[in-house]
Amino acid sequence: MVMTGEDRVAHTEASDFNLASYLEEKKQLVETALDESLPITRPEKIYEAMRYSLLAGGKRLRPILCLTTCELMGGTLEMSLPTACALEMIHTMSLIHDDLPAMDNDDYRRGKLTNHKVYGQDIAILAGDALLSYAFEYVARRTRNVDLANLLDVIARLGRTVGAAGLVGGQVLDLESEGKSDVTVETLKFIHIHKTGALLETSVVSGAILAGAKPEDIERLSRYAQNIGLAFQIVDDILDITASTKELGKTAGKDQKAQKATYPSLWGLEESRKQAQALIDDAIAQLKPYNRGAEPLKAIAQFIVARKN
Ligand code: FPP
Ligand code: MG
């Protein structure tokens, strides 16, 4: 039987675990912490620009994944909340820069005008820079009750994730591939693993490391995260074609317009959906040893393929 997106949501809701209320509860924690993390001070303009994008909503998937794996591995909120906020600061900065005219030149993000459309390119670049450096300061200063070697490991992983070995590397290859008709599946996979997968993986793994998880658990959770990371990007490419600008909160149909190589452009929509589902099935298989404790991670994986924005 082939399941549709709606079937999968219904399936998720049919279990006694309620993903919608779980996500809402965690999202509220994250929203409050993000709001408190960045008070406005002098020079007001840069703080306002940073807050404009940081508090623009979004699914808060990366921070929630960090909180969830930390809890699964026996950790507490005070261990993981600063890193959770830092992950969202990094994600937000990458979107501010991705939307700049020199990159994807986008006018809308999260249902609002993009940062540079409101504050100008100069301030948008600086707001991204400031969010990135503040993310590291925030983790280093605010984390409590974590073994210092583990905290150092998380900080190093965050650094690797945003640099040329992660987001920046993926973005460079993405820009280089634009307009080319001979982009291979391998190149596309490299782009997605680095541009999107790396930060999702670090979100999952950092929560576990902060909690002091064992190497075998970290390995399982890494594999879970790599699979959901790739599936997330495949679904993003599908939604760019199938969803409306209103549903997405960002301009729909951009990939085709920019002649970007995407999974649907290489495989077609149906095969792309199948591949995303296979990745989610593998991700869920990694959670077997955790039984009911892994319900949130399992439901989040299912949500990634069923999501509408
Ligand atoms: C959105 O992809 C963009 C990203 C996931 C990350 C882009 C990375 C950078 C701009 C590098 C950031 C710099 C540092 C220092 C971390 P997309 O354009 O495919 O998706 P969209 O439709 O949401 O724009
Ligand atoms: Mg973009």
Tab-separated table of C-alpha atoms in Angstrom, residues 100 115-125:
chain	number	residue	atom	x	y	z
A	100	LEU	CA	21.204	38.029	-0.200
A	115	ASN	CA	16.478	40.726	6.229
A	116	HIS	CA	18.247	42.739	3.509
A	117	LYS	CA	14.905	43.937	2.100
A	118	VAL	CA	14.145	45.544	5.465
A	119	TYR	CA	17.576	46.593	6.760
A	120	GLY	CA	19.714	46.780	3.597
A	121	GLN	CA	22.483	44.445	2.472
A	122	ASP	CA	25.159	45.996	4.681
A	123	ILE	CA	23.226	45.434	7.898
A	124	ALA	CA	21.947	42.001	6.765
A	125	ILE	CA	25.516	40.774	6.233
